[in-house]
Structures are given as C-alpha cells and as structure tokens.
mmCIF file of C-alpha atoms in Angstrom:
data_model
loop_
_atom_site.group_PDB
_atom_site.id
_atom_site.type_symbol
_atom_site.label_atom_id
_atom_site.label_comp_id
_atom_site.label_asym_id
_atom_site.label_seq_id
_atom_site.Cartn_x
_atom_site.Cartn_y
_atom_site.Cartn_z
ATOM 1 C CA MET A 1 -1.256 206.618 -59.936
ATOM 2 C CA HIS A 2 -0.474 208.394 -63.188
ATOM 3 C CA SER A 3 -0.931 212.090 -62.265
ATOM 4 C CA ASP A 4 -1.365 213.165 -65.918
ATOM 5 C CA TYR A 5 -4.702 211.195 -66.058
ATOM 6 C CA GLY A 6 -6.202 213.241 -63.232
ATOM 7 C CA ALA A 7 -7.849 210.620 -61.064
ATOM 8 C CA ASP A 8 -7.826 211.515 -57.378
ATOM 9 C CA MET A 9 -8.335 208.051 -55.824
ATOM 10 C CA SER A 10 -7.837 209.362 -52.379
ATOM 11 C CA SER A 11 -11.191 211.284 -52.597
ATOM 12 C CA THR A 12 -12.885 208.563 -54.629
ATOM 13 C CA PRO A 13 -11.295 205.141 -53.582
ATOM 14 C CA TYR A 14 -14.029 203.264 -55.526
ATOM 15 C CA ILE A 15 -12.614 204.682 -58.870
ATOM 16 C CA LEU A 16 -9.674 202.579 -60.025
ATOM 17 C CA ASP A 17 -6.912 203.959 -62.138
ATOM 18 C CA GLU A 18 -7.492 202.428 -65.516
ATOM 19 C CA PHE A 19 -3.772 202.390 -66.541
ATOM 20 C CA SER A 20 -2.631 200.491 -63.429
ATOM 21 C CA TYR A 21 -4.676 197.590 -64.849
ATOM 22 C CA PHE A 22 -4.916 198.073 -68.561
ATOM 23 C CA PHE A 23 -2.945 199.221 -71.515
ATOM 24 C CA GLU A 24 -4.319 200.504 -74.853
ATOM 25 C CA THR A 25 -3.253 200.247 -78.480
ATOM 26 C CA PRO A 26 -2.944 203.438 -80.437
ATOM 27 C CA PHE A 27 -6.003 205.626 -81.048
ATOM 28 C CA ASP A 28 -6.754 208.261 -83.638
ATOM 29 C CA VAL A 29 -5.545 205.771 -86.204
ATOM 30 C CA THR A 30 -5.620 206.840 -89.912
ATOM 31 C CA ASP A 31 -4.068 203.716 -91.184
ATOM 32 C CA SER A 32 -6.943 201.575 -92.468
ATOM 33 C CA SER A 33 -4.914 198.397 -92.176
ATOM 34 C CA PHE A 34 -4.612 198.841 -88.357
ATOM 35 C CA SER A 35 -1.045 197.458 -88.471
ATOM 36 C CA ASP A 36 0.109 198.705 -85.069
ATOM 37 C CA CYS A 37 -0.774 196.960 -81.810
ATOM 38 C CA SER A 38 1.928 198.596 -79.684
ATOM 39 C CA VAL A 39 1.295 199.856 -76.133
ATOM 40 C CA ASN A 40 0.171 203.454 -76.608
ATOM 41 C CA ARG A 41 -1.123 204.306 -73.163
ATOM 42 C CA PRO A 42 0.260 204.308 -70.498
ATOM 43 C CA GLY A 43 3.603 205.370 -72.139
ATOM 44 C CA ASN A 44 6.503 203.033 -71.697
ATOM 45 C CA ALA A 45 4.392 200.374 -69.887
ATOM 46 C CA SER A 46 4.955 196.774 -70.018
ATOM 47 C CA PRO A 47 1.969 194.694 -71.291
ATOM 48 C CA ASN A 48 2.816 191.967 -68.740
ATOM 49 C CA GLY A 49 0.289 191.807 -65.898
ATOM 50 C CA ARG A 50 -2.237 194.159 -67.575
ATOM 51 C CA MET A 51 -5.442 193.546 -69.406
ATOM 52 C CA TYR A 52 -5.633 195.306 -72.759
ATOM 53 C CA ILE A 53 -7.914 197.427 -74.905
ATOM 54 C CA VAL A 54 -7.711 197.378 -78.732
ATOM 55 C CA ASN A 55 -8.750 200.714 -80.092
ATOM 56 C CA HIS A 56 -10.307 199.786 -83.446
ATOM 57 C CA PHE A 57 -11.738 202.930 -84.940
ATOM 58 C CA LEU A 58 -10.482 204.714 -87.968
ATOM 59 C CA ASP A 59 -10.170 208.498 -88.233
ATOM 60 C CA VAL A 60 -9.737 210.745 -91.132
ATOM 61 C CA ASP A 61 -7.556 213.825 -91.052
ATOM 62 C CA ILE A 62 -9.434 216.909 -92.242
ATOM 63 C CA PHE A 63 -7.154 219.999 -92.173
ATOM 64 C CA GLY A 64 -5.377 218.594 -89.041
ATOM 65 C CA LEU A 65 -8.503 217.602 -87.264
ATOM 66 C CA LEU A 66 -9.004 213.911 -86.661
ATOM 67 C CA ILE A 67 -12.595 212.834 -86.909
ATOM 68 C CA PRO A 68 -14.270 209.316 -87.097
ATOM 69 C CA ASN A 69 -14.399 207.962 -90.547
ATOM 70 C CA ARG A 70 -18.034 206.972 -90.818
ATOM 71 C CA ASP A 71 -17.681 206.177 -94.545
ATOM 72 C CA ALA A 72 -15.172 203.483 -93.982
ATOM 73 C CA ALA A 73 -16.991 202.023 -90.889
ATOM 74 C CA ALA A 74 -18.606 199.065 -92.746
ATOM 75 C CA THR A 75 -15.182 197.822 -93.703
ATOM 76 C CA THR A 76 -13.470 198.842 -90.429
ATOM 77 C CA ASN A 77 -16.211 197.063 -88.415
ATOM 78 C CA ALA A 78 -16.131 193.905 -90.444
ATOM 79 C CA ALA A 79 -15.553 190.617 -88.605
ATOM 80 C CA THR A 80 -12.935 189.510 -91.186
ATOM 81 C CA GLY A 81 -10.729 190.904 -93.957
ATOM 82 C CA THR A 82 -8.073 193.572 -94.304
ATOM 83 C CA GLY A 83 -8.538 196.290 -91.714
ATOM 84 C CA SER A 84 -11.270 194.408 -89.969
ATOM 85 C CA ILE A 85 -11.849 193.898 -86.218
ATOM 86 C CA GLY A 86 -10.789 190.288 -86.614
ATOM 87 C CA ALA A 87 -7.616 191.142 -88.501
ATOM 88 C CA GLN A 88 -6.389 193.645 -85.859
ATOM 89 C CA VAL A 89 -7.303 191.320 -83.013
ATOM 90 C CA ALA A 90 -5.405 188.523 -84.640
ATOM 91 C CA LEU A 91 -2.299 190.857 -84.979
ATOM 92 C CA CYS A 92 -2.506 191.986 -81.378
ATOM 93 C CA GLU A 93 -3.049 188.416 -80.235
ATOM 94 C CA SER A 94 0.080 187.200 -82.044
ATOM 95 C CA LEU A 95 2.053 190.032 -80.366
ATOM 96 C CA TYR A 96 0.795 189.450 -76.775
ATOM 97 C CA ASN A 97 -0.085 185.725 -76.983
ATOM 98 C CA ARG A 98 -3.574 186.376 -75.686
ATOM 99 C CA PRO A 99 -6.764 187.953 -76.936
ATOM 100 C CA PRO A 100 -7.636 191.452 -75.912
ATOM 101 C CA ASN A 101 -10.088 192.039 -73.057
ATOM 102 C CA PHE A 102 -11.935 194.757 -74.846
ATOM 103 C CA VAL A 103 -12.206 196.123 -78.315
ATOM 104 C CA LEU A 104 -13.510 199.627 -78.832
ATOM 105 C CA VAL A 105 -15.215 200.697 -82.019
ATOM 106 C CA ASP A 106 -17.086 203.567 -83.581
ATOM 107 C CA PHE A 107 -20.524 203.255 -85.242
ATOM 108 C CA THR A 108 -21.805 199.962 -84.021
ATOM 109 C CA ASP A 109 -24.555 200.303 -86.624
ATOM 110 C CA LYS A 110 -22.092 199.897 -89.497
ATOM 111 C CA GLY A 111 -20.343 196.706 -90.485
ATOM 112 C CA ASN A 112 -20.868 193.560 -88.438
ATOM 113 C CA VAL A 113 -19.547 194.348 -84.913
ATOM 114 C CA LEU A 114 -21.707 191.615 -83.269
ATOM 115 C CA ALA A 115 -20.340 188.957 -85.704
ATOM 116 C CA ALA A 116 -16.760 190.011 -84.778
ATOM 117 C CA GLN A 117 -17.697 189.841 -81.141
ATOM 118 C CA ASN A 118 -19.266 186.438 -81.487
ATOM 119 C CA ALA A 119 -16.204 185.129 -83.292
ATOM 120 C CA LEU A 120 -13.861 186.499 -80.642
ATOM 121 C CA ASN A 121 -15.947 184.883 -77.956
ATOM 122 C CA GLY A 122 -16.150 181.620 -79.777
ATOM 123 C CA VAL A 123 -19.904 181.543 -80.205
#
C-alpha cells in the first residue's frame, strides 16, 4: 500500500491499490513529441511485473497552470505521425518490449482515437 495515494484497503478490500499492479508514464506533458515513456508513478518503481498506462494527453502552461490543450488534440489524438498516440505507444513499446495495457487521452471527439485503438488492437 502506498500511503500517499490514500486508499484504505482494510475498510474497502474490494478496492485494489492501482500502483501495486500498474505504473504510469508522465502526465501533465507539455512536450508535443511525447518523447518520455519513463515510469512516473509510482516513484522509483520497476516496470517488471506491472501492467502500464500511457498518459497521452497534452497540456499547455498558462501562467503556471497546466490545462488540456484542446487546440492540439486533433494532432495529439492522431493514430500516426509525430506526437500521435501511435508514435508514443511505439516508443513505450520499444522501451518495455510490450504494448501498454491502457492509453489515456483527452478529447476523444478530436483526432482519430478509435483508429489508434484499432491499430493497437490489430483490427
């Protein structure tokens, strides 16, 4: 149990501690190339034996406040190309020798998230 995440599994044993089973790539990313697939959470965790989540959403910094970049979402949520879902997944897959279990995105109505999903699932 990671006490800083606040789950009290003794009172709710049906809720599993996410970070005992998963790791995540960085979030609040402002680099539109999505060039970092390192383990962000839980800190100092090994990716071995964990499923993983690719955080593929681009933020913009406005006066120190990070907000989702809706204007870039069509490119960010593309299936292929620089900064696309497919490009980041390929980078992460090359690092961990396996595809991610989940890819999180913002603005599913922008870009082509379903085409990326279909490509990742081989359909």
